[in-house]
Coordinates of C-alpha atoms in Angstrom, one line a residue:
Chain O
M1 CA 169.6 -31.1 74.9
Y2 CA 169.1 -29.6 71.4
S3 CA 167.1 -32.6 70.5
V4 CA 164.8 -32.1 73.5
I5 CA 164.3 -28.5 72.5
I6 CA 163.5 -29.4 68.9
T7 CA 161.2 -32.3 69.8
G8 CA 159.4 -30.1 72.3
T9 CA 159.1 -27.3 69.8
G10 CA 157.7 -29.7 67.2
I11 CA 155.2 -31.3 69.5
V12 CA 154.1 -28.0 70.9
T13 CA 153.8 -26.6 67.4
L14 CA 151.6 -29.5 66.4
L15 CA 149.6 -29.2 69.5
T16 CA 149.1 -25.5 69.1
A17 CA 148.1 -26.0 65.5
L18 CA 145.2 -28.2 66.5
P19 CA 143.3 -25.5 68.3
L20 CA 143.7 -23.3 65.3
F21 CA 142.0 -25.9 63.3
A22 CA 139.3 -26.1 65.9
Q23 CA 138.9 -22.4 65.7
Q24 CA 138.5 -22.5 62.0
Q25 CA 136.1 -25.4 61.9
P26 CA 132.5 -24.6 61.7
K27 CA 130.1 -26.2 64.2
S28 CA 129.3 -29.0 61.7
L29 CA 131.8 -31.0 59.8
P30 CA 132.7 -29.4 56.5
T31 CA 131.4 -31.2 53.6
D32 CA 132.3 -28.9 50.8
P33 CA 135.2 -30.1 48.7
E34 CA 137.0 -26.8 48.9
T35 CA 137.2 -26.8 52.7
V36 CA 138.3 -30.5 52.8
Q37 CA 140.9 -29.8 50.3
R38 CA 142.2 -26.8 52.3
M39 CA 142.3 -28.9 55.5
Q40 CA 144.1 -31.7 53.7
K41 CA 146.6 -29.2 52.4
R42 CA 147.1 -27.8 55.8
I43 CA 147.7 -31.3 57.2
D44 CA 150.2 -32.0 54.5
E45 CA 152.1 -28.8 55.4
L46 CA 152.2 -29.7 59.0
E47 CA 153.5 -33.1 58.2
A48 CA 156.1 -31.6 56.0
R49 CA 157.2 -29.3 58.9
L50 CA 157.3 -32.2 61.3
K51 CA 159.5 -34.1 58.9
G52 CA 161.8 -31.1 58.7
V53 CA 162.0 -30.9 62.5
E54 CA 162.8 -34.6 62.7
A55 CA 165.5 -34.2 60.1
L56 CA 167.0 -31.3 62.0
E57 CA 166.9 -33.4 65.2
A58 CA 168.7 -36.2 63.5
R59 CA 171.4 -33.8 62.2
L60 CA 171.9 -32.3 65.7
K61 CA 172.1 -35.8 67.2
A62 CA 174.9 -36.6 64.8
V63 CA 176.7 -33.4 65.6
E64 CA 176.3 -34.0 69.3
G65 CA 177.6 -37.5 68.9
K66 CA 180.7 -36.2 67.1
Q67 CA 181.2 -33.6 69.9
V68 CA 181.0 -36.4 72.5
Q69 CA 183.5 -38.4 70.6
V70 CA 185.9 -35.4 70.5
E71 CA 185.4 -34.7 74.2
E72 CA 186.1 -38.3 75.0
Q73 CA 189.3 -38.2 73.0
V74 CA 190.3 -35.0 74.9
A75 CA 189.5 -36.6 78.2
E76 CA 191.4 -39.7 77.3
K77 CA 194.4 -37.6 76.3
S78 CA 194.2 -35.6 79.5
A79 CA 194.1 -38.8 81.5
S80 CA 197.4 -39.9 80.0
P81 CA 199.8 -41.7 82.3
A82 CA 201.9 -38.6 82.7
T83 CA 199.2 -37.1 84.9
S84 CA 197.7 -40.4 86.1
S85 CA 198.0 -41.5 89.7
Y86 CA 197.0 -45.0 89.0
G87 CA 196.8 -47.3 86.1
D88 CA 200.0 -48.6 84.6
F89 CA 203.0 -48.9 86.9
G90 CA 205.6 -48.7 84.3
L91 CA 208.5 -46.4 83.8
E92 CA 206.1 -43.5 83.0
N93 CA 205.4 -43.5 86.8
V94 CA 209.0 -42.6 87.6
H95 CA 209.3 -38.9 88.4
I96 CA 212.6 -37.0 88.9
R97 CA 212.8 -33.5 90.3
G98 CA 215.9 -31.5 91.2
F99 CA 216.7 -28.8 93.7
G100 CA 219.6 -26.4 93.9
D101 CA 220.7 -23.2 95.4
I102 CA 223.6 -20.7 95.3
T103 CA 224.2 -18.5 98.3
H104 CA 226.4 -15.5 98.9
S105 CA 227.2 -14.6 102.5
Y106 CA 229.0 -11.7 104.1
Q107 CA 229.9 -11.6 107.7
F108 CA 230.5 -8.2 109.4
G109 CA 233.6 -7.9 111.6
K110 CA 235.0 -11.3 110.7
A111 CA 238.6 -11.7 109.8
G112 CA 239.6 -13.8 106.8
D113 CA 237.0 -15.6 104.8
R114 CA 234.0 -13.4 105.4
N115 CA 232.7 -12.9 101.9
R116 CA 232.0 -15.8 99.7
F117 CA 229.7 -17.6 97.3
T118 CA 228.7 -21.2 98.1
L119 CA 227.1 -23.7 96.0
G120 CA 224.4 -25.3 98.2
E121 CA 223.2 -28.8 97.9
F122 CA 222.2 -30.1 94.5
A123 CA 219.6 -32.8 95.1
L124 CA 217.8 -35.1 92.8
F125 CA 214.5 -36.4 94.0
F126 CA 213.3 -39.7 92.6
Q127 CA 209.8 -41.1 93.1
A128 CA 208.4 -44.2 91.5
R129 CA 205.2 -46.1 92.0
L130 CA 205.7 -49.9 91.9
S131 CA 202.2 -50.9 92.6
E132 CA 199.0 -49.5 94.1
H133 CA 200.5 -49.6 97.6
L134 CA 204.2 -49.6 96.9
N135 CA 206.4 -46.5 96.3
V136 CA 210.1 -46.0 96.1
V137 CA 211.5 -42.6 97.1
G138 CA 215.1 -41.5 96.8
D139 CA 217.3 -38.4 97.1
L140 CA 220.7 -38.1 95.7
E141 CA 222.6 -35.2 97.1
F142 CA 225.7 -33.5 95.8
D143 CA 227.2 -31.3 98.4
A144 CA 230.2 -28.9 98.2
D145 CA 232.7 -29.6 101.0
L146 CA 234.0 -26.2 101.8
D147 CA 237.0 -27.5 103.8
D148 CA 238.2 -30.0 101.2
H149 CA 237.0 -28.1 98.2
E150 CA 235.4 -31.2 96.9
F151 CA 232.0 -32.5 96.1
E152 CA 230.5 -35.3 98.0
V153 CA 227.7 -37.5 96.7
E154 CA 225.3 -39.0 99.2
V155 CA 222.2 -41.1 99.1
S156 CA 220.4 -38.9 101.5
R157 CA 217.1 -40.8 101.3
L158 CA 216.2 -44.1 99.9
M159 CA 213.0 -45.8 101.1
L160 CA 210.5 -48.3 100.1
E161 CA 207.0 -47.3 101.2
Y162 CA 204.1 -49.7 101.7
Q163 CA 200.9 -47.8 102.2
P164 CA 198.0 -50.3 102.4
S165 CA 195.8 -48.1 104.6
R166 CA 195.5 -44.7 106.1
Y167 CA 195.8 -46.3 109.5
F168 CA 199.1 -48.1 108.8
N169 CA 202.0 -47.2 106.5
V170 CA 205.5 -48.6 106.7
S171 CA 208.7 -47.4 105.2
V172 CA 212.1 -49.1 105.2
G173 CA 215.3 -47.5 104.3
R174 CA 217.0 -44.2 105.0
Y175 CA 214.6 -41.4 105.7
F176 CA 214.3 -38.0 107.4
S177 CA 213.2 -38.4 111.0
E178 CA 209.8 -37.1 111.9
L179 CA 211.0 -36.2 115.3
S180 CA 211.1 -32.6 114.2
Y181 CA 208.3 -31.0 112.1
Y182 CA 210.9 -28.9 110.3
N183 CA 213.1 -31.9 109.6
S184 CA 210.4 -33.9 108.0
H185 CA 208.6 -31.2 106.1
Y186 CA 211.8 -29.4 104.8
P187 CA 214.1 -32.4 104.4
H188 CA 216.5 -30.4 102.2
G189 CA 216.4 -28.3 99.1
A190 CA 216.6 -24.6 100.0
W191 CA 213.7 -23.8 97.6
T192 CA 211.2 -25.7 99.8
Q193 CA 212.1 -23.5 102.8
T194 CA 210.9 -20.0 103.4
T195 CA 214.2 -19.0 104.9
I196 CA 217.8 -19.5 103.6
G197 CA 218.5 -22.4 105.8
R198 CA 217.5 -24.5 108.8
P199 CA 217.6 -23.4 112.4
F200 CA 221.2 -24.0 113.5
F201 CA 220.6 -26.9 115.8
L202 CA 218.5 -28.7 113.1
S203 CA 221.2 -28.3 110.5
E204 CA 223.3 -31.3 109.4
E205 CA 226.4 -29.2 109.9
S206 CA 225.8 -28.8 113.6
G207 CA 225.5 -32.6 114.0
L208 CA 223.3 -32.0 117.1
F209 CA 220.0 -33.4 115.7
P210 CA 219.5 -36.8 114.2
V211 CA 218.4 -35.6 110.8
R212 CA 218.2 -39.0 109.2
N213 CA 217.6 -42.5 110.2
L214 CA 218.3 -45.8 108.7
G215 CA 215.7 -48.3 109.7
V216 CA 212.0 -48.8 109.7
S217 CA 209.3 -46.2 110.1
I218 CA 205.5 -46.7 110.6
S219 CA 202.9 -44.0 110.6
G220 CA 199.1 -43.6 110.3
L221 CA 195.9 -42.1 111.4
V222 CA 194.4 -42.8 114.8
P223 CA 190.6 -43.1 114.6
S224 CA 189.8 -39.8 116.3
G225 CA 187.1 -38.1 114.2
K226 CA 187.7 -34.4 113.8
L227 CA 190.7 -34.3 116.1
G228 CA 192.8 -35.8 113.2
L229 CA 195.2 -37.6 115.4
H230 CA 198.2 -39.3 113.8
Y231 CA 201.0 -41.5 115.1
F232 CA 204.5 -42.3 114.0
A233 CA 207.2 -44.6 115.2
E234 CA 210.7 -45.2 114.1
V235 CA 213.4 -47.8 114.8
S236 CA 216.8 -47.1 113.4
N237 CA 220.5 -47.4 113.9
G238 CA 221.7 -45.3 116.8
R239 CA 224.3 -42.6 116.3
T240 CA 227.9 -42.5 117.3
S241 CA 230.5 -39.8 117.7
N242 CA 234.0 -40.1 116.6
D243 CA 235.2 -36.6 116.1
G244 CA 235.4 -35.4 119.6
H245 CA 232.5 -33.0 119.5
V246 CA 229.5 -33.7 117.6
F247 CA 227.7 -36.8 116.4
S248 CA 228.9 -37.8 113.0
N249 CA 226.6 -36.7 110.2
N250 CA 226.9 -40.1 108.7
A251 CA 226.5 -42.0 111.9
D252 CA 223.0 -43.1 110.9
V253 CA 224.6 -45.4 108.4
F254 CA 225.5 -47.8 111.1
D255 CA 226.0 -48.1 114.8
G256 CA 229.1 -49.9 115.9
K257 CA 227.6 -51.2 119.1
N258 CA 224.3 -52.5 117.7
S259 CA 222.2 -50.2 119.8
K260 CA 219.0 -48.9 118.2
A261 CA 217.3 -45.5 118.4
F262 CA 213.5 -45.3 118.9
V263 CA 211.2 -42.5 118.1
L264 CA 207.5 -42.3 119.0
G265 CA 205.3 -39.4 118.3
L266 CA 201.7 -38.2 118.1
Y267 CA 200.2 -35.1 116.5
A268 CA 196.8 -33.7 115.9
Q269 CA 195.4 -31.7 113.0
P270 CA 192.0 -30.7 114.3
E271 CA 189.5 -30.1 111.6
W272 CA 187.9 -27.2 113.4
V273 CA 191.2 -25.1 113.2
P274 CA 192.4 -25.4 109.6
G275 CA 196.1 -25.2 109.3
L276 CA 196.9 -26.1 112.9
R277 CA 199.1 -29.0 113.9
V278 CA 200.1 -29.7 117.5
G279 CA 202.3 -32.6 118.4
S280 CA 205.0 -34.1 120.4
A281 CA 207.6 -36.8 120.0
V282 CA 210.3 -38.5 121.9
R283 CA 213.5 -40.2 120.8
Y284 CA 215.7 -42.4 122.8
D285 CA 219.2 -43.5 121.9
R286 CA 222.4 -44.6 123.5
P287 CA 225.0 -43.2 121.2
R288 CA 228.6 -44.2 121.7
F289 CA 230.9 -41.3 122.0
V290 CA 234.7 -40.9 122.0
L291 CA 235.8 -37.6 123.5
A292 CA 239.1 -36.2 124.6
A293 CA 239.1 -36.0 128.3
D294 CA 240.0 -32.3 128.4
D295 CA 238.5 -31.7 125.0
E296 CA 241.6 -30.0 123.8
E297 CA 243.4 -30.2 120.6
D298 CA 247.1 -30.9 120.3
E299 CA 249.6 -28.7 118.6
E300 CA 248.7 -30.0 115.2
G301 CA 245.1 -29.3 115.7
E302 CA 244.2 -32.9 116.2
H303 CA 242.5 -34.4 119.1
E304 CA 244.6 -36.3 121.5
D305 CA 245.5 -39.9 120.9
D306 CA 242.8 -42.4 121.2
D307 CA 244.3 -43.8 124.4
D308 CA 243.8 -40.4 126.1
R309 CA 240.2 -40.0 125.0
F310 CA 237.2 -40.6 127.1
R311 CA 235.0 -43.3 125.8
G312 CA 231.5 -44.0 126.9
R313 CA 227.8 -44.2 126.2
L314 CA 225.3 -41.4 126.4
A315 CA 221.8 -42.1 127.3
Q316 CA 220.1 -39.5 125.2
T317 CA 216.4 -38.7 125.2
I318 CA 215.2 -35.9 122.9
I319 CA 211.7 -34.6 123.5
N320 CA 210.1 -32.4 120.9
T321 CA 206.9 -30.4 121.1
H322 CA 205.6 -28.4 118.2
V323 CA 202.8 -26.1 117.4
V324 CA 202.4 -25.1 113.8
Y325 CA 199.9 -23.0 112.1
Q326 CA 200.3 -22.9 108.4
T327 CA 197.9 -21.7 105.7
P328 CA 198.8 -20.9 102.1
R329 CA 199.7 -17.3 103.0
F330 CA 200.7 -17.4 106.6
E331 CA 203.0 -19.6 108.6
W332 CA 203.9 -19.7 112.3
L333 CA 206.2 -22.6 113.1
N334 CA 207.2 -23.3 116.7
E335 CA 209.3 -26.2 117.9
A336 CA 211.0 -26.8 121.2
F337 CA 213.5 -29.5 122.2
L338 CA 214.6 -30.8 125.5
F339 CA 217.8 -32.9 125.4
L340 CA 218.1 -35.2 128.4
H341 CA 221.7 -36.3 128.5
N342 CA 222.9 -38.9 130.9
P343 CA 226.5 -39.8 130.0
S344 CA 228.4 -42.7 131.6
G345 CA 230.8 -41.2 134.0
A346 CA 229.8 -37.6 133.6
K347 CA 227.2 -35.2 134.8
S348 CA 223.7 -35.4 133.5
T349 CA 222.4 -32.3 131.7
A350 CA 219.2 -31.0 130.1
P351 CA 220.0 -28.5 127.4
V352 CA 217.0 -26.9 125.6
A353 CA 216.5 -25.4 122.1
F354 CA 213.7 -23.8 120.3
Y355 CA 212.8 -21.7 117.3
S356 CA 209.8 -19.7 116.3
Q357 CA 209.3 -18.7 112.6
L358 CA 206.7 -16.3 111.3
S359 CA 206.0 -15.3 107.7
Q360 CA 203.3 -13.9 105.6
Q361 CA 202.9 -13.9 101.8
F362 CA 202.2 -10.6 100.0
G363 CA 202.0 -11.3 96.3
N364 CA 205.3 -12.7 95.3
F365 CA 207.0 -11.4 98.5
R366 CA 207.1 -13.3 101.8
P367 CA 208.9 -11.4 104.6
Y368 CA 209.9 -13.6 107.5
L369 CA 211.3 -13.5 111.0
R370 CA 212.8 -16.4 112.9
Y371 CA 214.3 -16.5 116.4
E372 CA 216.3 -19.5 117.5
Y373 CA 217.7 -20.4 120.8
M374 CA 220.0 -23.1 122.1
N375 CA 221.6 -23.4 125.4
G376 CA 224.2 -26.2 125.5
A377 CA 225.3 -26.4 129.2
S378 CA 229.0 -25.9 129.7
S379 CA 229.0 -29.2 131.6
D380 CA 227.4 -31.1 128.8
I381 CA 230.0 -33.3 127.2
T382 CA 228.4 -33.1 123.7
L383 CA 227.0 -29.6 123.6
R384 CA 229.4 -27.5 125.5
H385 CA 231.1 -26.4 122.3
V386 CA 227.8 -24.8 121.3
G387 CA 227.1 -23.1 124.6
L388 CA 224.5 -20.4 124.6
R389 CA 223.6 -19.4 121.2
H390 CA 220.6 -17.4 120.2
G391 CA 219.4 -14.6 117.8
P392 CA 217.0 -13.5 115.1
S393 CA 217.0 -14.0 111.3
L394 CA 215.1 -11.4 109.4
G395 CA 214.5 -11.8 105.7
V396 CA 212.3 -11.7 102.6
R397 CA 211.7 -14.3 100.0
Y398 CA 210.7 -13.3 96.5
D399 CA 209.3 -15.9 94.2
L400 CA 210.7 -15.2 90.8
S401 CA 208.5 -17.9 89.3
T402 CA 206.7 -21.0 90.5
F403 CA 209.9 -22.9 91.0
A404 CA 212.6 -20.2 91.6
A405 CA 213.0 -17.9 94.6
L406 CA 215.4 -15.1 95.6
K407 CA 216.0 -14.7 99.4
L408 CA 217.7 -12.0 101.3
Q409 CA 218.4 -12.6 105.0
Y410 CA 220.1 -10.8 107.9
D411 CA 221.3 -12.9 110.8
H412 CA 222.5 -11.9 114.2
V413 CA 223.7 -14.5 116.7
W414 CA 224.7 -13.9 120.3
Q415 CA 227.1 -16.5 121.7
R416 CA 228.3 -17.0 125.2
A417 CA 232.0 -16.3 125.7
R418 CA 232.4 -15.8 122.0
S419 CA 232.0 -12.9 119.6
G420 CA 228.6 -12.8 118.0
I421 CA 227.8 -13.4 114.4
N422 CA 226.5 -10.6 112.3
G423 CA 225.9 -11.1 108.6
I424 CA 223.8 -11.0 105.5
Q425 CA 223.0 -13.7 103.0
A426 CA 221.5 -13.7 99.6
Q427 CA 220.3 -16.9 97.9
V428 CA 218.8 -18.0 94.7
A429 CA 217.0 -21.3 95.1
F430 CA 215.2 -23.4 92.6
A431 CA 213.5 -26.6 91.7
F432 CA 213.1 -28.2 88.4
Chain Q
M1 CA 145.8 -13.6 65.1
R2 CA 146.7 -17.1 64.0
R3 CA 150.4 -16.3 63.6
T4 CA 150.5 -14.7 67.0
T5 CA 148.9 -17.7 68.7
V6 CA 151.3 -20.1 67.0
W7 CA 154.3 -17.9 67.9
R8 CA 153.2 -17.7 71.6
S9 CA 152.7 -21.4 71.7
M10 CA 156.1 -22.1 70.3
M11 CA 157.6 -19.8 72.9
L12 CA 155.7 -21.6 75.6
G13 CA 156.9 -24.9 74.1
L14 CA 160.5 -23.7 74.1
L15 CA 160.2 -22.7 77.7
L16 CA 158.7 -26.0 78.7
S17 CA 161.0 -28.1 76.7
T18 CA 164.1 -26.3 78.0
S19 CA 163.1 -26.3 81.6
P20 CA 166.3 -28.3 82.5
V21 CA 168.2 -25.4 81.1
V22 CA 166.3 -23.0 83.3
W23 CA 167.0 -25.3 86.3
A24 CA 170.6 -25.5 85.4
Q25 CA 171.0 -21.8 85.1
S26 CA 169.9 -21.4 88.6
N27 CA 172.7 -23.7 89.6
G28 CA 175.0 -22.6 86.8
N29 CA 177.1 -20.3 89.1
H30 CA 177.9 -23.1 91.5
L31 CA 180.7 -25.6 91.5
A32 CA 179.5 -29.0 92.3
I33 CA 181.6 -31.6 94.1
V34 CA 180.7 -35.0 92.8
V35 CA 181.5 -38.5 93.8
N36 CA 180.7 -42.0 92.6
T37 CA 177.1 -42.9 93.1
A38 CA 178.2 -46.0 95.1
N39 CA 180.1 -43.7 97.6
T40 CA 178.1 -43.6 100.8
V41 CA 179.4 -40.1 101.7
E42 CA 176.7 -37.5 101.3
E43 CA 178.3 -34.5 102.9
L44 CA 181.8 -33.0 103.5
S45 CA 182.9 -30.1 105.6
M46 CA 184.8 -27.4 103.7
E47 CA 188.0 -28.2 105.7
K48 CA 187.7 -31.9 104.9
L49 CA 187.2 -31.0 101.2
R50 CA 190.3 -28.9 101.3
R51 CA 192.3 -31.7 102.8
I52 CA 191.1 -34.1 100.2
F53 CA 191.9 -31.8 97.3
R54 CA 195.3 -31.0 98.7
G55 CA 196.1 -34.7 98.6
E56 CA 196.3 -35.0 102.4
E57 CA 193.6 -37.7 102.7
A58 CA 194.2 -41.1 101.2
E59 CA 191.0 -43.0 101.9
W60 CA 187.3 -42.6 102.4
D61 CA 185.7 -44.0 105.6
N62 CA 184.8 -47.2 103.7
Q63 CA 188.6 -47.5 102.9
A64 CA 188.1 -46.9 99.2
K65 CA 191.1 -45.1 97.8
I66 CA 190.5 -41.4 97.1
E67 CA 191.1 -40.2 93.5
V68 CA 190.9 -36.5 93.2
V69 CA 189.9 -35.2 89.7
T70 CA 190.4 -31.5 89.0
R71 CA 190.2 -29.4 85.8
A72 CA 193.0 -28.0 83.7
S73 CA 194.6 -24.8 84.7
G74 CA 192.8 -21.7 83.4
Q75 CA 189.4 -23.4 83.1
P76 CA 186.6 -21.6 85.1
E77 CA 186.0 -24.7 87.2
Q78 CA 189.7 -24.9 88.3
E79 CA 189.8 -21.1 88.9
A80 CA 186.8 -21.6 91.2
A81 CA 188.5 -24.5 93.0
L82 CA 191.6 -22.5 93.5
R83 CA 189.6 -19.6 95.0
N84 CA 187.1 -21.6 97.1
I85 CA 189.0 -24.8 98.0
Y86 CA 192.7 -24.4 97.7
G87 CA 193.0 -20.8 98.7
M88 CA 195.9 -20.1 96.4
N89 CA 196.7 -19.5 92.8
Q90 CA 197.8 -22.2 90.3
S91 CA 201.4 -21.3 90.6
A92 CA 201.4 -21.6 94.4
L93 CA 199.4 -24.8 94.1
N94 CA 202.0 -26.3 91.8
A95 CA 204.7 -25.4 94.2
Y96 CA 202.7 -26.8 97.1
F97 CA 202.3 -30.2 95.4
L98 CA 206.0 -30.4 94.7
K99 CA 206.9 -29.5 98.3
A100 CA 204.3 -31.9 99.6
A101 CA 205.6 -34.7 97.4
F102 CA 209.1 -34.0 98.6
A103 CA 208.1 -34.0 102.3
R104 CA 206.0 -37.2 101.7
T105 CA 202.8 -35.6 102.9
L106 CA 201.1 -35.8 99.5
K107 CA 199.0 -38.9 99.7
V108 CA 197.0 -38.4 96.5
K109 CA 198.1 -36.6 93.4
P110 CA 195.1 -35.0 91.7
K111 CA 194.3 -36.1 88.2
V112 CA 193.7 -33.3 85.8
L113 CA 191.0 -33.5 83.1
N114 CA 190.0 -31.1 80.4
T115 CA 186.3 -31.7 80.2
A116 CA 183.2 -32.1 82.3
L117 CA 182.5 -35.3 80.3
G118 CA 185.9 -36.7 81.3
V119 CA 185.3 -35.8 85.0
R120 CA 181.8 -37.4 84.9
Q121 CA 183.2 -40.6 83.2
L122 CA 186.0 -41.0 85.6
V123 CA 184.0 -40.3 88.7
A124 CA 181.2 -42.6 87.5
G125 CA 183.8 -45.3 86.8
V126 CA 186.1 -45.1 89.8
P127 CA 184.4 -45.9 93.2
G128 CA 186.7 -43.6 95.2
A129 CA 186.8 -40.7 92.8
I130 CA 185.8 -37.1 93.7
G131 CA 185.7 -34.4 91.1
I132 CA 184.6 -30.9 90.3
M133 CA 182.2 -29.7 87.7
R134 CA 179.6 -27.0 87.1
A135 CA 176.4 -27.8 88.9
S136 CA 174.5 -27.5 85.6
E137 CA 176.7 -30.4 84.2
V138 CA 175.8 -32.8 86.9
D139 CA 173.7 -35.8 85.8
K140 CA 172.6 -39.0 87.3
S141 CA 175.9 -40.8 86.6
V142 CA 177.5 -39.0 89.5
K143 CA 176.4 -37.8 93.0
P144 CA 176.7 -34.2 94.1
L145 CA 177.8 -33.8 97.7
R146 CA 176.6 -31.4 100.3
I147 CA 179.3 -29.0 101.4
N148 CA 178.9 -27.6 104.9
G149 CA 175.3 -28.8 104.7
R150 CA 174.3 -27.3 101.4
L151 CA 173.8 -28.6 97.9
P152 CA 174.6 -26.7 94.8
G153 CA 171.6 -24.4 94.0
E154 CA 170.8 -23.9 97.6
A155 CA 171.1 -20.5 99.3
G156 CA 174.5 -20.1 101.0
Y157 CA 176.3 -22.7 99.0
E158 CA 179.9 -21.7 99.3
L159 CA 181.5 -23.0 96.1
V160 CA 180.7 -20.3 93.5
L161 CA 182.1 -20.2 90.0
Q162 CA 182.5 -16.4 89.6

């Protein structure tokens, strides 16, 4: 640009000098030696000035060239593999992140262990790019077992993703089911969640919801213009139940009877309402369950002998509907579930569950409110131990830094035929 | 008389020769969204732009892979992108990308460059690339996009630097 300025200036200077000559010239050409000499001198001066301008231009070009060279080096440096999303597919494309949390909880009116610290899950998240379309994703989870006072290590996610097109992506391995928005968007890691934990019926501890699957998952975009329609489908091992009440948390590792679970879902993210997502999904499974006929424990606290237990299959259909509105500052998550249970030799039931979560960011503070509800019918062979359970959680999240948050939450839970739960929790959650 | 005329002429020459600067200054307060010249896309809605820059969109309509190029944290162009496109500060954006990666919703991780030259070179060299730069720094090697129907420099253009 400087060169343009200088060249222009030089040219214009020369051009503007010519009229001056013209003004000074008499009507007839000068013939006297003095005038000719003066004109010659003037031309020499202008030529000298032009040479000076040209020299200056050359110097500026050289400086500009060096500047470009430096900028290129900076650009090249900033485009190093550490921040590159393509290029080499070597070890530099392996990323490891960690999540952890420590929670203190206090329950009002509870006898015994009502005031304690717990070490939440410590998860290591691995991500590696193998080629332009192939990724490996894995989570290694270290959980404190509060009953056995031991730590358990679990490969909570391990999947190979093949993403050739926005219309078709396929994953194979162990993954978090997309049946629930919350389950797939906040797989684990307390830091990723606004609240201290998941809604009760979506927690792994409850065993009610198929949190993870082992199998194949496909997903993609449906050509739908500004409607932003997406589909997903999952085929995985079915679940089983061996502990008398709930489905085993690890049942997704295998299914002893070879039955498979199927998930099919659709959701829309309309372009005309930024942040809105509306969708529905259905899951069908025929989990095997083993249940004590009277669901009672013996004197030693164990379930009755296997011979006395009821064995059967449960035709289970879970229907999810969600409406989510999420912007960087505001979130309103709503999910409802209908469990259609048709057990062999027992009464069919249709328990329901839902939650609604609202939060708004104010600076580093994010106050939130969640209300959750679950009604496990007393006649439901798998959910009667839950019964009716509902209540609010009110809390605030304070972001200490980009990757660390402090949360304080009050919970109140009403339960049918049981005393309610009333407690507060404080949690520090982080990612690194 | 002669000196005044020369000086005026030089000023005029400066003005004429620096007319690109004058043009650029009229666009200088706008943040341009540029793509590769081979990209057939001419216009994006603001919402589509947000989705692309948040890494939620993986491909263009012609199935070319999207590569998002942003500027380093603290640079005016990035500040403008945070304000106009992302709607969050850099810290929240960093957290957002980690959460999205963890939830497997992040399709494209933005590439961060330090200079307009770097952005221009990358966008010019990668068919699916899309980047940000000052409107005054746009040249023929890249193509500025209309955002919500307007080009940088036009009245009502929404991506403003300051």
